[in-house]
Amino acid sequence: MGKIILTGDRPTGRLHVGHYVGSLKRRVELQNSGEYDKIYIMIADAQALTDNADNPDKVRENIIEVALDYLACGLDPEKSTLFIQSQIPQLTELSFYYMNLVTVSRLQRNPTVKTEIKMRNFEASIPVGFFTYPISQAADITAFQATTVPVGEDQMPMLEQTKEIVHKFNSVYGETLTDPAILLPENEACLRLPGIDGKSKMSKSLGNCIYLAEEPEEIKKKVMSMYTDPDHIKITDPGKLEGNTVFTYLDAFSRPEHFERYLPDYQNLDELKAHYQRGGLGDVKVKKFLNHVLQEELEPIRNRRKVYEKDIAYVYDILRKGSIEAEKTAQQTLNDVKNAMRINYFEDKELIARHTAKYQDQ
Ligand code: ATP
Ligand code: MG
């Protein structure tokens, strides 16, 4: 069995720097490492509809935005299969069978879903589809027999749920599904990048994002408005690093060569942090440095995006071809699942022969 990646994003908005450090950058590195036999990247429109049922146009309009962001970051359709979830009906069929292997109380314990229910004011009435989306994610991952799922930390409970379904399925019906491993970012700041407002997670739904396609002026404005240490009022005041979003972003993005280029008074981030903690270093100076770092990282992405924006028909064609290819693989897994579950009546010659014999004897 080869090494296979499956991961994806919900088309609920453009992708942001949280996606980039949490998963996207890693995917491109893994793609270019040549160590993987197959890489499937899914635009999860069916999942996005579970909490946007009344706003299908939002999902529809954002598919191309996510695809453009993928290509802009360096995902290469020659090396990775980019596809749209809803175009693979086998995923829905797998979800339906997996539902029998999961209890309601198990779903209720999922901490990410719990937070998301609160965020969306779903407490009083949760759409069933939304409540069960961790099961559909298990279908997405197993349909491609993924061995590796590179995602942010918020996806850990989903991977645990998937692994439980795999174990249960294999123990009840026989070894059929592949047990996937989560691949989290190595850099702690990238596990769950906070929003520019300092809120726990940068998220399209919270409007606290720096988007990958953002223009330079907008990036600068957002960086200059970022949440820091509210008690760091005068430059001479000692500053706190915990919960200081600007430093979290520097943890995620800055490298020693950035200091050489943009802030040569300091050798590295540790020196900058120490000065901030001692007092005597103003937020504006740190923010200006972060702005340089982000501008350098995002410029090539924005420029590549502009090239693909000129040929939208080509981008849709990539998704169409990717979806056709993905469907073939998912169908293969669905056949295996149906064989294992013994719902393959017409393919089972033995079954028909046995029933024929049963009634011949009477
Ligand atoms: P939504 O609010 O619609 O759920 P989202 O911004 O949470 O959108 P998703 O499409 O749910 O984005 O997540 C896609 C991938 O990006 C997942 O692997 C997730 O872990 C990762 N990710 C999203 N936000 C962050 C973040 N702030 N830090 C690190 N990784 C993130
Ligand atoms: Mg999310």
mmCIF file of C-alpha atoms and ligand atoms in Angstrom:
data_model
loop_
_atom_site.group_PDB
_atom_site.id
_atom_site.type_symbol
_atom_site.label_atom_id
_atom_site.label_comp_id
_atom_site.label_asym_id
_atom_site.label_seq_id
_atom_site.Cartn_x
_atom_site.Cartn_y
_atom_site.Cartn_z
ATOM 1 C CA MET A 1 0.000 0.000 0.000
ATOM 2 C CA GLY A 2 1.305 3.445 -0.911
ATOM 3 C CA LYS A 3 1.410 6.728 0.944
ATOM 4 C CA ILE A 4 -1.720 8.721 0.224
ATOM 5 C CA ILE A 5 -2.772 12.208 1.316
ATOM 6 C CA LEU A 6 -6.321 13.500 1.629
ATOM 7 C CA THR A 7 -7.117 16.941 2.937
ATOM 8 C CA GLY A 8 -9.260 19.911 2.019
ATOM 9 C CA ASP A 9 -11.065 23.119 2.849
ATOM 10 C CA ARG A 10 -14.613 24.399 3.031
ATOM 11 C CA PRO A 11 -15.527 26.902 0.285
ATOM 12 C CA THR A 12 -16.974 29.417 2.747
ATOM 13 C CA GLY A 13 -14.566 32.210 1.791
ATOM 14 C CA ARG A 14 -11.113 32.875 0.445
ATOM 15 C CA LEU A 15 -8.266 31.071 2.164
ATOM 16 C CA HIS A 16 -6.306 32.924 4.811
ATOM 17 C CA VAL A 17 -2.872 32.771 6.405
ATOM 18 C CA GLY A 18 -4.252 30.405 9.104
ATOM 19 C CA HIS A 19 -4.985 27.840 6.396
ATOM 20 C CA TYR A 20 -1.589 28.510 4.930
ATOM 21 C CA VAL A 21 0.475 27.772 8.039
ATOM 22 C CA GLY A 22 -1.975 25.146 9.367
ATOM 23 C CA SER A 23 -2.109 22.960 6.296
ATOM 24 C CA LEU A 24 -1.625 24.503 2.865
ATOM 25 C CA LYS A 25 2.105 25.202 3.050
ATOM 26 C CA ARG A 26 2.751 21.678 4.301
ATOM 27 C CA ARG A 27 0.695 20.157 1.510
ATOM 28 C CA VAL A 28 2.803 21.903 -1.103
ATOM 29 C CA GLU A 29 6.007 20.718 0.592
ATOM 30 C CA LEU A 30 4.695 17.137 0.773
ATOM 31 C CA GLN A 31 3.576 17.328 -2.854
ATOM 32 C CA ASN A 32 7.008 18.454 -3.961
ATOM 33 C CA SER A 33 8.834 15.930 -1.757
ATOM 34 C CA GLY A 34 7.844 13.185 -4.185
ATOM 35 C CA GLU A 35 7.299 10.816 -1.249
ATOM 36 C CA TYR A 36 3.581 10.400 -1.795
ATOM 37 C CA ASP A 37 1.958 8.122 -4.327
ATOM 38 C CA LYS A 38 -1.279 10.092 -4.480
ATOM 39 C CA ILE A 39 -2.408 13.461 -3.162
ATOM 40 C CA TYR A 40 -6.099 14.320 -3.070
ATOM 41 C CA ILE A 41 -7.147 17.886 -2.252
ATOM 42 C CA MET A 42 -10.872 18.339 -1.754
ATOM 43 C CA ILE A 43 -13.015 21.459 -1.830
ATOM 44 C CA ALA A 44 -15.601 20.447 0.778
ATOM 45 C CA ASP A 45 -18.727 22.098 -0.613
ATOM 46 C CA ALA A 46 -21.137 19.451 0.718
ATOM 47 C CA GLN A 47 -19.713 19.984 4.197
ATOM 48 C CA ALA A 48 -19.950 23.775 3.795
ATOM 49 C CA LEU A 49 -23.654 23.346 3.002
ATOM 50 C CA THR A 50 -24.265 21.652 6.361
ATOM 51 C CA ASP A 51 -24.166 25.070 8.044
ATOM 52 C CA ASN A 52 -24.932 27.195 4.992
ATOM 53 C CA ALA A 53 -28.016 25.389 3.691
ATOM 54 C CA ASP A 54 -29.858 28.670 3.148
ATOM 55 C CA ASN A 55 -26.930 30.283 1.347
ATOM 56 C CA PRO A 56 -25.915 27.980 -1.497
ATOM 57 C CA ASP A 57 -24.579 30.899 -3.538
ATOM 58 C CA LYS A 58 -21.935 31.614 -0.919
ATOM 59 C CA VAL A 59 -20.607 28.083 -1.368
ATOM 60 C CA ARG A 60 -20.961 28.195 -5.159
ATOM 61 C CA GLU A 61 -19.091 31.490 -5.501
ATOM 62 C CA ASN A 62 -16.227 30.417 -3.243
ATOM 63 C CA ILE A 63 -15.252 27.192 -5.019
ATOM 64 C CA ILE A 64 -13.230 29.112 -7.607
ATOM 65 C CA GLU A 65 -11.712 31.316 -4.881
ATOM 66 C CA VAL A 66 -10.394 28.286 -2.987
ATOM 67 C CA ALA A 67 -9.154 26.675 -6.204
ATOM 68 C CA LEU A 68 -7.288 29.871 -7.154
ATOM 69 C CA ASP A 69 -5.734 30.042 -3.683
ATOM 70 C CA TYR A 70 -4.597 26.410 -4.036
ATOM 71 C CA LEU A 71 -2.890 27.041 -7.349
ATOM 72 C CA ALA A 72 -1.453 30.326 -6.075
ATOM 73 C CA CYS A 73 0.222 28.479 -3.185
ATOM 74 C CA GLY A 74 1.819 25.970 -5.521
ATOM 75 C CA LEU A 75 -0.527 22.996 -5.555
ATOM 76 C CA ASP A 76 0.114 21.501 -8.965
ATOM 77 C CA PRO A 77 -2.663 19.647 -10.821
ATOM 78 C CA GLU A 78 0.006 17.462 -12.458
ATOM 79 C CA LYS A 79 0.993 16.155 -9.026
ATOM 80 C CA SER A 80 -2.168 16.537 -6.922
ATOM 81 C CA THR A 81 -5.789 15.699 -7.691
ATOM 82 C CA LEU A 82 -7.964 18.728 -6.946
ATOM 83 C CA PHE A 83 -11.673 17.928 -6.779
ATOM 84 C CA ILE A 84 -15.090 19.010 -5.514
ATOM 85 C CA GLN A 85 -16.697 16.889 -2.772
ATOM 86 C CA SER A 86 -20.315 17.030 -4.006
ATOM 87 C CA GLN A 87 -19.307 15.609 -7.374
ATOM 88 C CA ILE A 88 -18.349 12.302 -5.743
ATOM 89 C CA PRO A 89 -21.684 10.667 -4.755
ATOM 90 C CA GLN A 90 -19.831 7.657 -3.340
ATOM 91 C CA LEU A 91 -18.841 9.842 -0.362
ATOM 92 C CA THR A 92 -22.478 10.310 0.606
ATOM 93 C CA GLU A 93 -23.125 6.592 0.299
ATOM 94 C CA LEU A 94 -20.164 5.723 2.515
ATOM 95 C CA SER A 95 -21.322 8.276 5.125
ATOM 96 C CA PHE A 96 -24.725 6.606 5.268
ATOM 97 C CA TYR A 97 -23.212 3.229 6.140
ATOM 98 C CA TYR A 98 -20.706 4.686 8.616
ATOM 99 C CA MET A 99 -23.587 6.339 10.506
ATOM 100 C CA ASN A 100 -24.526 2.898 11.820
ATOM 101 C CA LEU A 101 -21.158 2.665 13.560
ATOM 102 C CA VAL A 102 -21.342 5.931 15.552
ATOM 103 C CA THR A 103 -23.550 6.886 18.488
ATOM 104 C CA VAL A 104 -25.257 10.232 19.044
ATOM 105 C CA SER A 105 -23.474 10.671 22.380
ATOM 106 C CA ARG A 106 -20.116 10.094 20.698
ATOM 107 C CA LEU A 107 -20.849 12.903 18.240
ATOM 108 C CA GLN A 108 -21.993 15.154 21.082
ATOM 109 C CA ARG A 109 -18.620 14.785 22.769
ATOM 110 C CA ASN A 110 -16.645 16.184 19.802
ATOM 111 C CA PRO A 111 -15.053 19.393 21.199
ATOM 112 C CA THR A 112 -14.607 21.095 17.802
ATOM 113 C CA VAL A 113 -18.235 20.503 16.874
ATOM 114 C CA LYS A 114 -19.283 21.766 20.324
ATOM 115 C CA THR A 115 -17.396 25.051 19.787
ATOM 116 C CA GLU A 116 -18.730 25.412 16.270
ATOM 117 C CA ILE A 117 -22.321 24.844 17.420
ATOM 118 C CA LYS A 118 -21.921 27.723 19.896
ATOM 119 C CA MET A 119 -20.268 29.951 17.312
ATOM 120 C CA ARG A 120 -23.150 29.426 14.898
ATOM 121 C CA ASN A 121 -25.931 29.741 17.518
ATOM 122 C CA PHE A 122 -27.077 26.229 16.689
ATOM 123 C CA GLU A 123 -27.618 25.287 20.372
ATOM 124 C CA ALA A 124 -31.415 25.239 20.115
ATOM 125 C CA SER A 125 -31.627 23.488 16.747
ATOM 126 C CA ILE A 126 -28.669 21.794 15.143
ATOM 127 C CA PRO A 127 -29.086 20.710 11.522
ATOM 128 C CA VAL A 128 -28.659 16.927 11.425
ATOM 129 C CA GLY A 129 -26.224 17.254 8.533
ATOM 130 C CA PHE A 130 -23.991 19.590 10.515
ATOM 131 C CA PHE A 131 -24.121 17.373 13.581
ATOM 132 C CA THR A 132 -22.972 14.394 11.544
ATOM 133 C CA TYR A 133 -20.258 16.095 9.473
ATOM 134 C CA PRO A 134 -17.456 14.278 11.346
ATOM 135 C CA ILE A 135 -18.907 11.066 9.877
ATOM 136 C CA SER A 136 -18.865 12.503 6.392
ATOM 137 C CA GLN A 137 -15.248 13.529 6.957
ATOM 138 C CA ALA A 138 -14.483 9.903 7.803
ATOM 139 C CA ALA A 139 -16.015 8.980 4.442
ATOM 140 C CA ASP A 140 -13.839 11.559 2.642
ATOM 141 C CA ILE A 141 -10.654 10.275 4.241
ATOM 142 C CA THR A 142 -11.333 6.551 3.903
ATOM 143 C CA ALA A 143 -12.718 6.747 0.355
ATOM 144 C CA PHE A 144 -9.197 7.520 -0.824
ATOM 145 C CA GLN A 145 -7.556 5.078 1.625
ATOM 146 C CA ALA A 146 -5.590 8.067 2.934
ATOM 147 C CA THR A 147 -2.620 7.267 5.132
ATOM 148 C CA THR A 148 -1.817 10.910 5.945
ATOM 149 C CA VAL A 149 -4.044 13.905 6.678
ATOM 150 C CA PRO A 150 -2.175 17.239 7.015
ATOM 151 C CA VAL A 151 -4.483 19.622 8.923
ATOM 152 C CA GLY A 152 -4.661 22.178 11.728
ATOM 153 C CA GLU A 153 -5.217 21.240 15.354
ATOM 154 C CA ASP A 154 -8.990 21.822 15.233
ATOM 155 C CA GLN A 155 -9.217 18.710 13.054
ATOM 156 C CA MET A 156 -7.834 16.347 15.680
ATOM 157 C CA PRO A 157 -11.252 15.237 16.965
ATOM 158 C CA MET A 158 -12.304 14.526 13.361
ATOM 159 C CA LEU A 159 -9.307 12.276 12.836
ATOM 160 C CA GLU A 160 -10.025 10.459 16.104
ATOM 161 C CA GLN A 161 -13.615 9.913 14.974
ATOM 162 C CA THR A 162 -12.393 8.618 11.615
ATOM 163 C CA LYS A 163 -9.972 6.195 13.257
ATOM 164 C CA GLU A 164 -12.756 4.843 15.481
ATOM 165 C CA ILE A 165 -14.968 4.271 12.448
ATOM 166 C CA VAL A 166 -12.117 2.510 10.627
ATOM 167 C CA HIS A 167 -11.443 0.221 13.601
ATOM 168 C CA LYS A 168 -15.118 -0.550 14.106
ATOM 169 C CA PHE A 169 -15.707 -1.175 10.409
ATOM 170 C CA ASN A 170 -12.680 -3.435 10.066
ATOM 171 C CA SER A 171 -13.520 -5.424 13.198
ATOM 172 C CA VAL A 172 -17.175 -5.956 12.224
ATOM 173 C CA TYR A 173 -16.835 -6.492 8.465
ATOM 174 C CA GLY A 174 -13.194 -7.500 8.018
ATOM 175 C CA GLU A 175 -10.047 -5.543 7.140
ATOM 176 C CA THR A 176 -11.180 -3.057 4.453
ATOM 177 C CA LEU A 177 -10.359 0.545 5.401
ATOM 178 C CA THR A 178 -7.010 2.263 5.936
ATOM 179 C CA ASP A 179 -6.233 3.747 9.341
ATOM 180 C CA PRO A 180 -5.123 7.359 8.698
ATOM 181 C CA ALA A 181 -2.560 9.412 10.628
ATOM 182 C CA ILE A 182 -2.948 13.116 11.332
ATOM 183 C CA LEU A 183 -0.024 15.361 10.366
ATOM 184 C CA LEU A 184 -0.025 18.515 12.482
ATOM 185 C CA PRO A 185 2.212 21.550 11.874
ATOM 186 C CA GLU A 186 5.569 21.206 13.646
ATOM 187 C CA ASN A 187 5.622 24.867 14.664
ATOM 188 C CA GLU A 188 3.341 25.345 17.689
ATOM 189 C CA ALA A 189 2.159 28.809 16.564
ATOM 190 C CA CYS A 190 0.809 27.218 13.364
ATOM 191 C CA LEU A 191 -1.404 24.645 15.063
ATOM 192 C CA ARG A 192 -4.192 27.167 15.487
ATOM 193 C CA LEU A 193 -3.236 30.612 14.270
ATOM 194 C CA PRO A 194 -5.283 33.274 16.117
ATOM 195 C CA GLY A 195 -7.267 35.952 14.301
ATOM 196 C CA ILE A 196 -5.948 39.525 14.047
ATOM 197 C CA ASP A 197 -8.376 40.373 16.867
ATOM 198 C CA GLY A 198 -6.533 37.943 19.149
ATOM 199 C CA LYS A 199 -9.524 35.552 19.164
ATOM 200 C CA SER A 200 -8.697 31.904 19.493
ATOM 201 C CA LYS A 201 -8.669 30.953 15.807
ATOM 202 C CA MET A 202 -8.442 32.832 12.565
ATOM 203 C CA SER A 203 -11.589 31.738 10.808
ATOM 204 C CA LYS A 204 -13.487 32.774 7.714
ATOM 205 C CA SER A 205 -16.662 32.705 9.764
ATOM 206 C CA LEU A 206 -15.278 35.166 12.352
ATOM 207 C CA GLY A 207 -14.062 37.853 9.918
ATOM 208 C CA ASN A 208 -10.662 38.170 11.637
ATOM 209 C CA CYS A 209 -8.496 37.022 8.744
ATOM 210 C CA ILE A 210 -5.598 38.118 6.602
ATOM 211 C CA TYR A 211 -6.419 36.525 3.266
ATOM 212 C CA LEU A 212 -3.786 35.046 0.993
ATOM 213 C CA ALA A 213 -4.895 37.218 -1.921
ATOM 214 C CA GLU A 214 -4.950 40.429 0.097
ATOM 215 C CA GLU A 215 -3.385 43.542 -1.511
ATOM 216 C CA PRO A 216 -0.265 45.016 0.192
ATOM 217 C CA GLU A 217 -2.070 48.071 1.599
ATOM 218 C CA GLU A 218 -4.758 45.911 3.188
ATOM 219 C CA ILE A 219 -2.180 43.572 4.747
ATOM 220 C CA LYS A 220 -0.415 46.554 6.266
ATOM 221 C CA LYS A 221 -3.660 48.018 7.623
ATOM 222 C CA LYS A 222 -4.579 44.713 9.235
ATOM 223 C CA VAL A 223 -1.139 44.196 10.753
ATOM 224 C CA MET A 224 -1.099 47.716 12.186
ATOM 225 C CA SER A 225 -4.520 47.090 13.784
ATOM 226 C CA MET A 226 -3.517 43.761 15.339
ATOM 227 C CA TYR A 227 -4.175 42.844 18.943
ATOM 228 C CA THR A 228 -1.070 43.023 21.172
ATOM 229 C CA ASP A 229 -0.640 43.407 24.936
ATOM 230 C CA PRO A 230 -3.354 45.817 26.172
ATOM 231 C CA ASP A 231 -1.197 46.769 29.192
ATOM 232 C CA HIS A 232 1.769 47.762 27.048
ATOM 233 C CA ILE A 233 0.838 51.438 26.847
ATOM 234 C CA LYS A 234 4.093 53.388 26.953
ATOM 235 C CA ILE A 235 7.127 52.192 24.977
ATOM 236 C CA THR A 236 9.056 51.885 28.229
ATOM 237 C CA ASP A 237 6.450 49.521 29.743
ATOM 238 C CA PRO A 238 7.472 45.873 29.895
ATOM 239 C CA GLY A 239 5.391 43.866 27.386
ATOM 240 C CA LYS A 240 3.761 40.431 27.592
ATOM 241 C CA LEU A 241 4.187 37.767 24.922
ATOM 242 C CA GLU A 242 1.374 35.400 25.938
ATOM 243 C CA GLY A 243 -1.728 36.130 23.913
ATOM 244 C CA ASN A 244 0.186 38.778 21.954
ATOM 245 C CA THR A 245 -0.941 38.047 18.425
ATOM 246 C CA VAL A 246 1.879 39.956 16.730
ATOM 247 C CA PHE A 247 4.457 37.710 18.389
ATOM 248 C CA THR A 248 2.442 34.582 17.639
ATOM 249 C CA TYR A 249 2.516 35.574 13.954
ATOM 250 C CA LEU A 250 6.250 36.203 14.151
ATOM 251 C CA ASP A 251 6.630 32.728 15.668
ATOM 252 C CA ALA A 252 4.709 31.356 12.701
ATOM 253 C CA PHE A 253 6.281 33.352 9.882
ATOM 254 C CA SER A 254 9.627 34.951 10.733
ATOM 255 C CA ARG A 255 13.001 33.461 9.874
ATOM 256 C CA PRO A 256 16.513 34.689 10.790
ATOM 257 C CA GLU A 257 17.084 36.107 7.290
ATOM 258 C CA HIS A 258 14.094 38.429 7.799
ATOM 259 C CA PHE A 259 16.011 40.085 10.649
ATOM 260 C CA GLU A 260 19.019 40.638 8.402
ATOM 261 C CA ARG A 261 16.822 42.255 5.789
ATOM 262 C CA TYR A 262 14.321 44.274 7.810
ATOM 263 C CA LEU A 263 15.481 44.574 11.431
ATOM 264 C CA PRO A 264 19.279 44.178 11.592
ATOM 265 C CA ASP A 265 19.471 45.515 15.178
ATOM 266 C CA TYR A 266 18.327 42.056 16.278
ATOM 267 C CA GLN A 267 19.818 38.682 15.377
ATOM 268 C CA ASN A 268 16.666 36.704 15.842
ATOM 269 C CA LEU A 269 13.192 36.515 17.345
ATOM 270 C CA ASP A 270 14.436 35.596 20.827
ATOM 271 C CA GLU A 271 16.354 38.880 21.059
ATOM 272 C CA LEU A 272 13.345 40.860 19.892
ATOM 273 C CA LYS A 273 11.112 39.088 22.416
ATOM 274 C CA ALA A 274 13.552 39.739 25.259
ATOM 275 C CA HIS A 275 13.657 43.459 24.458
ATOM 276 C CA TYR A 276 9.856 43.630 24.350
ATOM 277 C CA GLN A 277 9.562 41.906 27.713
ATOM 278 C CA ARG A 278 12.160 44.214 29.279
ATOM 279 C CA GLY A 279 10.410 47.344 28.011
ATOM 280 C CA GLY A 280 11.658 49.986 25.597
ATOM 281 C CA LEU A 281 10.341 48.412 22.388
ATOM 282 C CA GLY A 282 7.163 49.830 20.872
ATOM 283 C CA ASP A 283 4.363 47.824 19.208
ATOM 284 C CA VAL A 284 4.633 49.884 16.021
ATOM 285 C CA LYS A 285 8.212 48.791 15.385
ATOM 286 C CA VAL A 286 7.314 45.128 15.866
ATOM 287 C CA LYS A 287 4.239 45.459 13.681
ATOM 288 C CA LYS A 288 6.242 47.115 10.894
ATOM 289 C CA PHE A 289 8.640 44.182 10.975
ATOM 290 C CA LEU A 290 5.785 41.675 10.833
ATOM 291 C CA ASN A 291 4.345 43.603 7.901
ATOM 292 C CA HIS A 292 7.627 43.172 5.980
ATOM 293 C CA VAL A 293 7.694 39.467 6.756
ATOM 294 C CA LEU A 294 4.107 38.896 5.635
ATOM 295 C CA GLN A 295 4.494 41.025 2.518
ATOM 296 C CA GLU A 296 7.511 38.943 1.475
ATOM 297 C CA GLU A 297 5.661 35.659 2.041
ATOM 298 C CA LEU A 298 2.416 36.681 0.349
ATOM 299 C CA GLU A 299 3.705 38.567 -2.688
ATOM 300 C CA PRO A 300 4.601 35.536 -4.846
ATOM 301 C CA ILE A 301 1.304 33.873 -3.884
ATOM 302 C CA ARG A 302 -0.692 36.945 -4.917
ATOM 303 C CA ASN A 303 1.218 37.235 -8.197
ATOM 304 C CA ARG A 304 0.717 33.581 -9.120
ATOM 305 C CA ARG A 305 -2.983 33.909 -8.316
ATOM 306 C CA LYS A 306 -3.291 36.794 -10.783
ATOM 307 C CA VAL A 307 -1.939 34.583 -13.575
ATOM 308 C CA TYR A 308 -4.565 31.888 -12.940
ATOM 309 C CA GLU A 309 -7.315 34.525 -12.574
ATOM 310 C CA LYS A 310 -6.826 35.246 -16.279
ATOM 311 C CA ASP A 311 -7.872 31.695 -17.201
ATOM 312 C CA ILE A 312 -10.817 30.722 -15.033
ATOM 313 C CA ALA A 313 -12.109 28.166 -17.573
ATOM 314 C CA TYR A 314 -8.810 26.298 -17.218
ATOM 315 C CA VAL A 315 -9.182 26.244 -13.411
ATOM 316 C CA TYR A 316 -12.707 24.795 -13.664
ATOM 317 C CA ASP A 317 -11.324 22.225 -16.083
ATOM 318 C CA ILE A 318 -8.710 21.180 -13.508
ATOM 319 C CA LEU A 319 -11.500 20.638 -10.968
ATOM 320 C CA ARG A 320 -13.663 18.756 -13.451
ATOM 321 C CA LYS A 321 -10.859 16.381 -14.413
ATOM 322 C CA GLY A 322 -9.826 15.955 -10.772
ATOM 323 C CA SER A 323 -13.407 15.116 -9.799
ATOM 324 C CA ILE A 324 -13.659 12.447 -12.500
ATOM 325 C CA GLU A 325 -10.435 10.850 -11.285
ATOM 326 C CA ALA A 326 -11.406 11.075 -7.612
ATOM 327 C CA GLU A 327 -14.751 9.425 -8.326
ATOM 328 C CA LYS A 328 -13.047 6.358 -9.781
ATOM 329 C CA THR A 329 -10.998 5.832 -6.624
ATOM 330 C CA ALA A 330 -13.975 6.413 -4.350
ATOM 331 C CA GLN A 331 -16.014 3.893 -6.365
ATOM 332 C CA GLN A 332 -13.334 1.273 -5.853
ATOM 333 C CA THR A 333 -13.478 1.788 -2.083
ATOM 334 C CA LEU A 334 -17.279 1.775 -2.110
ATOM 335 C CA ASN A 335 -17.210 -1.590 -3.929
ATOM 336 C CA ASP A 336 -14.862 -2.973 -1.267
ATOM 337 C CA VAL A 337 -17.112 -1.608 1.485
ATOM 338 C CA LYS A 338 -20.245 -3.098 -0.042
ATOM 339 C CA ASN A 339 -18.546 -6.453 -0.505
ATOM 340 C CA ALA A 340 -17.386 -6.405 3.110
ATOM 341 C CA MET A 341 -20.879 -5.414 4.313
ATOM 342 C CA ARG A 342 -22.437 -8.145 2.205
ATOM 343 C CA ILE A 343 -24.651 -5.812 0.199
ATOM 344 C CA ASN A 344 -23.217 -6.928 -3.126
ATOM 345 C CA TYR A 345 -26.149 -9.225 -4.042
ATOM 346 C CA PHE A 346 -25.822 -9.156 -7.798
ATOM 347 C CA GLU A 347 -22.064 -9.739 -7.818
ATOM 348 C CA ASP A 348 -22.337 -12.727 -5.456
ATOM 349 C CA LYS A 349 -22.843 -15.802 -7.646
ATOM 350 C CA GLU A 350 -22.634 -18.074 -4.608
ATOM 351 C CA LEU A 351 -25.598 -16.300 -2.997
ATOM 352 C CA ILE A 352 -27.812 -16.771 -6.029
ATOM 353 C CA ALA A 353 -26.715 -20.405 -6.433
ATOM 354 C CA ARG A 354 -27.398 -21.130 -2.761
ATOM 355 C CA HIS A 355 -30.875 -19.626 -2.875
ATOM 356 C CA THR A 356 -31.579 -21.448 -6.105
ATOM 357 C CA ALA A 357 -30.609 -24.716 -4.416
ATOM 358 C CA LYS A 358 -32.711 -23.905 -1.355
ATOM 359 C CA TYR A 359 -35.890 -23.632 -3.411
ATOM 360 C CA GLN A 360 -35.073 -26.457 -5.825
ATOM 361 C CA ASP A 361 -35.105 -28.948 -2.968
ATOM 362 C CA GLN A 362 -38.631 -28.043 -1.906
HETATM 363 P P1 ATP B 1 -15.009 27.797 8.533
HETATM 364 O O1 ATP B 1 -15.071 28.950 9.477
HETATM 365 O O2 ATP B 1 -15.953 27.867 7.382
HETATM 366 O O3 ATP B 1 -15.015 26.465 9.231
HETATM 367 P P2 ATP B 1 -12.157 27.756 8.526
HETATM 368 O O4 ATP B 1 -11.469 29.066 8.390
HETATM 369 O O5 ATP B 1 -12.245 27.098 9.857
HETATM 370 O O6 ATP B 1 -13.584 27.929 7.864
HETATM 371 P P3 ATP B 1 -11.765 25.208 7.210
HETATM 372 O O7 ATP B 1 -12.082 25.099 5.768
HETATM 373 O O8 ATP B 1 -12.754 24.689 8.204
HETATM 374 O O9 ATP B 1 -11.465 26.758 7.526
HETATM 375 O O10 ATP B 1 -10.344 24.530 7.524
HETATM 376 C C1 ATP B 1 -9.471 24.079 6.494
HETATM 377 C C2 ATP B 1 -8.125 23.657 7.030
HETATM 378 O O11 ATP B 1 -7.391 24.773 7.546
HETATM 379 C C3 ATP B 1 -8.166 22.659 8.206
HETATM 380 O O12 ATP B 1 -7.095 21.767 8.040
HETATM 381 C C4 ATP B 1 -7.967 23.507 9.421
HETATM 382 O O13 ATP B 1 -7.373 22.775 10.474
HETATM 383 C C5 ATP B 1 -6.992 24.555 8.892
HETATM 384 N N1 ATP B 1 -7.167 25.825 9.596
HETATM 385 C C6 ATP B 1 -8.238 26.642 9.533
HETATM 386 N N2 ATP B 1 -8.061 27.716 10.318
HETATM 387 C C7 ATP B 1 -6.826 27.579 10.873
HETATM 388 C C8 ATP B 1 -6.037 28.370 11.774
HETATM 389 N N3 ATP B 1 -6.495 29.513 12.249
HETATM 390 N N4 ATP B 1 -4.796 27.913 12.156
HETATM 391 C C9 ATP B 1 -4.319 26.745 11.666
HETATM 392 N N5 ATP B 1 -5.004 25.955 10.816
HETATM 393 C C10 ATP B 1 -6.248 26.363 10.418
HETATM 394 MG MG MG B 2 -13.469 25.155 10.075
#
